[in-house]
Short mmCIF file of C-alpha atoms in Angstrom, two decimals:
data_model
loop_
_atom_site.label_atom_id
_atom_site.label_comp_id
_atom_site.label_asym_id
_atom_site.label_seq_id
_atom_site.Cartn_x
_atom_site.Cartn_y
_atom_site.Cartn_z
CA UNK A 108 -141.86 -234.82 -73.85
CA UNK A 109 -139.83 -237.34 -75.06
CA UNK A 110 -137.35 -234.99 -76.37
CA UNK A 111 -136.89 -232.89 -73.44
CA UNK A 112 -136.56 -236.47 -71.72
CA UNK A 113 -133.77 -236.94 -73.65
CA UNK A 114 -131.92 -233.77 -73.17
CA UNK A 115 -132.44 -234.17 -70.08
CA UNK A 116 -130.95 -237.22 -69.41
CA UNK A 117 -128.42 -236.45 -71.49
CA UNK A 118 -127.44 -233.56 -69.39
CA UNK A 119 -127.66 -235.67 -66.35
CA UNK A 120 -125.30 -237.92 -67.81
CA UNK A 121 -122.59 -235.63 -69.45
CA UNK A 122 -121.70 -232.93 -66.87
CA UNK A 123 -118.50 -231.74 -66.53
CA UNK A 124 -117.18 -231.35 -62.31
CA UNK A 125 -116.23 -227.85 -64.09
CA UNK A 126 -119.34 -225.97 -65.06
CA UNK A 127 -120.85 -226.75 -61.73
CA UNK A 128 -118.42 -224.30 -60.51
CA UNK A 129 -119.86 -221.82 -63.24
CA UNK A 130 -123.31 -222.73 -62.15
CA UNK A 131 -122.61 -221.54 -58.59
CA UNK A 132 -120.71 -218.21 -60.01
CA UNK A 133 -124.47 -218.09 -62.09
CA UNK A 134 -126.06 -218.19 -59.10
CA UNK A 135 -124.21 -215.55 -57.51
CA UNK A 136 -124.07 -213.01 -60.35
CA UNK A 137 -128.54 -213.49 -60.22
CA UNK A 138 -128.41 -212.72 -56.77
CA UNK A 139 -126.25 -209.79 -57.25
CA UNK A 140 -128.17 -208.49 -60.07
CA UNK A 141 -131.26 -208.83 -58.36
CA UNK A 142 -130.33 -207.20 -54.77
CA UNK A 143 -128.83 -203.80 -57.48
CA UNK A 144 -132.11 -204.12 -59.22
CA UNK A 145 -133.61 -203.63 -55.72
CA UNK A 146 -131.06 -200.58 -54.46
CA UNK A 147 -131.48 -198.75 -58.15
CA UNK A 148 -135.56 -198.32 -58.02
CA UNK A 149 -135.03 -194.70 -58.52
CA UNK A 150 -134.98 -195.31 -62.97
CA UNK A 151 -138.38 -197.70 -62.47
CA UNK A 152 -139.97 -193.96 -60.38
CA UNK A 153 -138.62 -191.83 -63.28
CA UNK A 154 -140.32 -194.20 -65.54
CA UNK A 155 -143.16 -194.05 -64.18
CA UNK A 156 -143.88 -190.39 -63.76
CA UNK A 157 -145.15 -189.32 -66.82
CA UNK A 158 -147.00 -193.02 -67.11
CA UNK A 159 -150.71 -192.92 -66.71
CA UNK A 160 -152.13 -195.53 -63.47
CA UNK A 161 -152.28 -198.55 -65.34
CA UNK A 162 -148.65 -198.66 -66.76
CA UNK A 163 -147.68 -197.43 -63.35
CA UNK A 164 -149.17 -200.14 -62.09
CA UNK A 165 -147.71 -202.53 -64.25
CA UNK A 166 -144.24 -201.36 -64.12
CA UNK A 167 -144.15 -201.69 -60.68
CA UNK A 168 -145.38 -204.77 -60.64
CA UNK A 169 -142.66 -206.19 -63.84
CA UNK A 170 -139.90 -204.54 -61.25
CA UNK A 171 -140.38 -206.49 -58.27
CA UNK A 172 -141.20 -209.78 -60.55
CA UNK A 173 -137.61 -209.30 -62.12
CA UNK A 174 -136.65 -208.75 -58.46
CA UNK A 175 -137.98 -211.96 -57.05
CA UNK A 176 -136.99 -213.95 -60.01
CA UNK A 177 -133.03 -212.84 -60.05
CA UNK A 178 -132.70 -213.58 -55.70
CA UNK A 179 -135.01 -216.72 -55.54
CA UNK A 180 -133.88 -218.15 -58.69
CA UNK A 181 -130.30 -217.14 -57.78
CA UNK A 182 -130.50 -219.04 -54.89
CA UNK A 183 -132.05 -221.76 -56.05
CA UNK A 184 -129.15 -222.06 -59.22
CA UNK A 185 -126.22 -221.77 -56.94
CA UNK A 186 -127.65 -224.06 -54.80
CA UNK A 187 -128.58 -226.52 -57.29
CA UNK A 188 -132.12 -226.94 -56.55
CA UNK A 189 -134.64 -226.95 -59.47
CA UNK A 190 -131.97 -225.39 -61.49
CA UNK A 191 -133.73 -225.97 -64.62
CA UNK A 192 -136.92 -224.40 -63.60
CA UNK A 193 -135.42 -221.09 -62.10
CA UNK A 194 -133.10 -220.85 -65.42
CA UNK A 195 -136.60 -221.33 -67.76
CA UNK A 196 -137.74 -218.76 -65.50
CA UNK A 197 -134.95 -216.36 -65.19
CA UNK A 198 -134.62 -216.53 -69.39
CA UNK A 199 -137.78 -214.30 -70.79
CA UNK A 200 -136.50 -211.67 -67.71
CA UNK A 201 -132.85 -211.76 -69.10
CA UNK A 202 -133.75 -212.06 -73.28
CA UNK A 203 -135.44 -208.59 -72.47
CA UNK A 204 -132.33 -207.25 -70.83
CA UNK A 205 -129.83 -208.14 -73.82
CA UNK A 206 -132.03 -207.70 -76.80
CA UNK A 207 -134.35 -204.32 -75.56
CA UNK A 208 -132.81 -202.94 -72.65
CA UNK A 209 -128.84 -203.13 -73.25
CA UNK A 210 -128.35 -203.12 -76.98
CA UNK A 211 -130.06 -199.69 -77.21
CA UNK A 212 -127.49 -197.94 -74.12
CA UNK A 213 -124.64 -198.86 -76.61
CA UNK A 214 -122.79 -202.30 -75.88
CA UNK A 215 -118.61 -201.17 -76.91
CA UNK A 216 -119.62 -198.05 -74.40
CA UNK A 217 -117.29 -198.51 -71.11
CA UNK A 218 -118.80 -200.56 -68.00
CA UNK A 219 -121.39 -202.24 -70.81
CA UNK A 220 -123.70 -204.92 -69.07
CA UNK A 221 -124.47 -206.25 -72.50
CA UNK A 222 -121.11 -208.63 -72.48
CA UNK A 223 -122.66 -209.52 -69.17
CA UNK A 224 -125.84 -210.44 -69.54
CA UNK A 225 -124.79 -212.16 -72.94
CA UNK A 226 -122.78 -214.47 -70.72
CA UNK A 227 -126.21 -214.63 -68.07
CA UNK A 228 -128.04 -215.93 -71.20
CA UNK A 229 -125.46 -218.44 -72.28
CA UNK A 230 -125.57 -220.04 -68.90
CA UNK A 231 -129.31 -220.06 -68.44
CA UNK A 232 -129.43 -221.63 -71.61
CA UNK A 233 -126.78 -223.95 -70.76
CA UNK A 234 -128.03 -225.60 -67.80
CA UNK A 235 -131.26 -225.67 -68.79
CA UNK A 236 -129.89 -228.51 -71.29
CA UNK A 237 -127.20 -229.67 -68.85
CA UNK A 238 -128.98 -229.35 -65.06
CA UNK A 239 -127.80 -229.75 -61.71
CA UNK A 240 -124.43 -231.76 -61.65
CA UNK A 241 -122.42 -233.09 -58.67
CA UNK A 242 -122.28 -230.69 -56.57
CA UNK A 243 -126.08 -229.32 -55.62
CA UNK A 244 -128.64 -230.01 -53.17
CA UNK A 245 -130.79 -232.70 -55.12
CA UNK A 246 -127.19 -234.62 -55.68
CA UNK A 247 -126.69 -234.83 -52.26
CA UNK A 248 -130.30 -235.55 -51.80
CA UNK A 249 -129.80 -238.53 -53.77
CA UNK A 250 -126.43 -240.01 -52.56
CA UNK A 251 -127.70 -239.85 -48.72
#
């Protein structure tokens, strides 16, 4: 636990302002991906057609969990509240997206989402270390 506190302290002390803008863009991308995931639910209904009942329920729960985590996490990351927590909660989803979903689709195809998912994954890891920054709701609470 001492190592985590040291990383958190270092991240709080060494946080350039431009990184806050990157955090805000990262949150907006997560919100956008959550909404597009919701609007493209027919891909999951296609997966559930041939599945047994237990697998279909699991796929459905997983899809809704991903949507909720992306939208709520994106809002929290954009606002700068509980950034480390929501980055940590979105991390397994993005690891799955990068290594299991997007690589199988071909990373050199036009409009491949591998690169965007990789960038978002890198941003999540960055903000687990860096934290909120100056332009955040929690930082404004502390100043007031």
